[in-house]
mmCIF file of C-alpha atoms in Angstrom:
data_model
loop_
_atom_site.group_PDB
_atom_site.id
_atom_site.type_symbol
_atom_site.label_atom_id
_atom_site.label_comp_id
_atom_site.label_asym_id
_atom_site.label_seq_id
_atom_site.Cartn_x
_atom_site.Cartn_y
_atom_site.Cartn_z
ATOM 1 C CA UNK J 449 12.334 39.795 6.631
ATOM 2 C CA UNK J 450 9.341 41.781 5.313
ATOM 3 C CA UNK J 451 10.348 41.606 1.921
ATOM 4 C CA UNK J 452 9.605 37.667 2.126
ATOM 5 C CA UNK J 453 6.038 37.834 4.077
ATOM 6 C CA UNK J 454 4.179 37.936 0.666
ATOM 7 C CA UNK J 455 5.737 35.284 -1.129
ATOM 8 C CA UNK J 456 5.123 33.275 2.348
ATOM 9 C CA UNK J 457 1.571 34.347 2.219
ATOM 10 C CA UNK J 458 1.100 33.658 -1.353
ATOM 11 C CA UNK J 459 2.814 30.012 -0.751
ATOM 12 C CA UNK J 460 0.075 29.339 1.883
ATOM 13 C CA UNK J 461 -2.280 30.374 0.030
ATOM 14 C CA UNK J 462 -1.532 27.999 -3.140
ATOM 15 C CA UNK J 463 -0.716 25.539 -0.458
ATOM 16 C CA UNK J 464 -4.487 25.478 1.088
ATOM 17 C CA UNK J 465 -5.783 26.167 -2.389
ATOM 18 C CA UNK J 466 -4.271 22.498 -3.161
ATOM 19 C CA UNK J 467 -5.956 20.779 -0.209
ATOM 20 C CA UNK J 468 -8.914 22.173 -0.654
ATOM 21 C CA UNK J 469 -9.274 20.791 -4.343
ATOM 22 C CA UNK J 470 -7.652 17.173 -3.474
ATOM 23 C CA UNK J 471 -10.075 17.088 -0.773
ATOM 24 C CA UNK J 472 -13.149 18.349 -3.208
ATOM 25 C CA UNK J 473 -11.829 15.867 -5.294
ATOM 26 C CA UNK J 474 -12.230 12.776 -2.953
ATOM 27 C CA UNK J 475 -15.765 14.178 -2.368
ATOM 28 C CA UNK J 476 -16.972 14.106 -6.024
ATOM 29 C CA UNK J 477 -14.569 11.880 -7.651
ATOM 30 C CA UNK J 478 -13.698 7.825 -7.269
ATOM 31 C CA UNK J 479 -10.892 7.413 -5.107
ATOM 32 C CA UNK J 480 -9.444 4.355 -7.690
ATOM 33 C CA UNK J 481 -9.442 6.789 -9.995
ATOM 34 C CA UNK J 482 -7.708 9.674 -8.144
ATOM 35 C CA UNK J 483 -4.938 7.805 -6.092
ATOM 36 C CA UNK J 484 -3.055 7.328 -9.146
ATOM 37 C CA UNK J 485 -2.664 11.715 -9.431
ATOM 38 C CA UNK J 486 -1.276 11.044 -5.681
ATOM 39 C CA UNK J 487 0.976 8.883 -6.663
ATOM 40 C CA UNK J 488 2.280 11.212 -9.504
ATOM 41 C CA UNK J 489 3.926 13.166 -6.951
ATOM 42 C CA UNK J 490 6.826 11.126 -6.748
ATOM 43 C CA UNK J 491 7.659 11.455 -10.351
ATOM 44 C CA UNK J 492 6.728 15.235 -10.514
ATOM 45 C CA UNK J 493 8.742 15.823 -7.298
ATOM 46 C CA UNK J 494 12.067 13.772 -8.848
ATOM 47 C CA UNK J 495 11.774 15.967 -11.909
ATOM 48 C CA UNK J 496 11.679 19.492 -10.287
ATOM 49 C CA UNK J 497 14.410 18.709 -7.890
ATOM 50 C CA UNK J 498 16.571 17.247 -10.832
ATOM 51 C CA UNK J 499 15.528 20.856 -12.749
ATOM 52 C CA UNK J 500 15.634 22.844 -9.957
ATOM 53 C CA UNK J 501 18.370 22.009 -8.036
ATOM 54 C CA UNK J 502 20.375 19.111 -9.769
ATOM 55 C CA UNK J 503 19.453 16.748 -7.034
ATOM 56 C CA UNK J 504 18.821 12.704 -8.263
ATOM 57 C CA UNK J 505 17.493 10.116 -5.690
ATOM 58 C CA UNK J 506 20.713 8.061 -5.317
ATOM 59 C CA UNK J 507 19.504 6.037 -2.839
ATOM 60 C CA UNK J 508 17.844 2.519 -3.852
ATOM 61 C CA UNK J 509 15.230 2.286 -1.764
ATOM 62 C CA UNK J 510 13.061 5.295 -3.150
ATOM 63 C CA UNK J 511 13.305 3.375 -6.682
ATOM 64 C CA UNK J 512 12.234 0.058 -4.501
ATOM 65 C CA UNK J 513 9.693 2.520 -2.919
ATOM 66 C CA UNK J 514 8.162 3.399 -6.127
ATOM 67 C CA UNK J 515 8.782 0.406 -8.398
ATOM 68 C CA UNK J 516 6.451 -1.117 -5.407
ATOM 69 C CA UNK J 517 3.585 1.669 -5.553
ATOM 70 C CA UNK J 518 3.608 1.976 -9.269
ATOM 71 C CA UNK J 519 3.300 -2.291 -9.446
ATOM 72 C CA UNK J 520 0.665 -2.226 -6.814
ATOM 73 C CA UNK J 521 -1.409 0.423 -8.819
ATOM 74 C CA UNK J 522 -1.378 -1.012 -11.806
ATOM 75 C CA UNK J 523 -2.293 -4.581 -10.567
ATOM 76 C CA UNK J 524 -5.266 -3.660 -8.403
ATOM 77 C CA UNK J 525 -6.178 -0.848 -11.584
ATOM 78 C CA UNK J 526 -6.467 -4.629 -13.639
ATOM 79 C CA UNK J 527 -8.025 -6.504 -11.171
ATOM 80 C CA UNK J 528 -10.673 -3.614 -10.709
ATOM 81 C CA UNK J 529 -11.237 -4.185 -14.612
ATOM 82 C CA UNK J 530 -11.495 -8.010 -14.192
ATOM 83 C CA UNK J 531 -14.050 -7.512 -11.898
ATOM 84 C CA UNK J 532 -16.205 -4.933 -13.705
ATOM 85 C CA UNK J 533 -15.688 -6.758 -16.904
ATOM 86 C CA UNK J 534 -17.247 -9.969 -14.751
ATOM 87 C CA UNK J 535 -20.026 -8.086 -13.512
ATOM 88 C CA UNK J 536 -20.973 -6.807 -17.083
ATOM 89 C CA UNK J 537 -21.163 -10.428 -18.978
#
């Protein structure tokens, strides 16, 4: 309805708004540094549909899911740090 075209254009908006920062952001910033705000989105989108709408992931395999991205961040984050703290001695 026409009552619902500017909230749609404002959502696009914000929407390419968004994209056009992450993708500044991988310009200008190091991507080992920014995939972890990527990965954020799993825990930011749990919370606002547990807020929003009372909705939980039941099923296991998204906690598999992110047990295995958060893991896999944080080991290559410490292996990055073995290796820079190799190159400085």
């Amino acid at each position: 309805s026409l009552h619902h075209w500017p909230w749609l254009l404002l959502m696009g908006l914000l929407a390419a708004g968004a994209h056009f920062s992450t993708s500044l952001a991988y310009v200008k910033g190091e991507i080992t540094f920014l995939t972890p705000f990527g990965f954020s989105k799993l825990i930011f989108s749990s919370a606002i549909g547990y807020l929003a709408f009372a909705e939980f992931p039941e099923s296991w395999t998204v906690w598999i899911g992110a047990l295995v991205i958060f893991s896999s961040v944080i080991l290559l984050s410490n292996f990055k740090s073995q290796r820079v703290l190799k190159e400085v001695k």
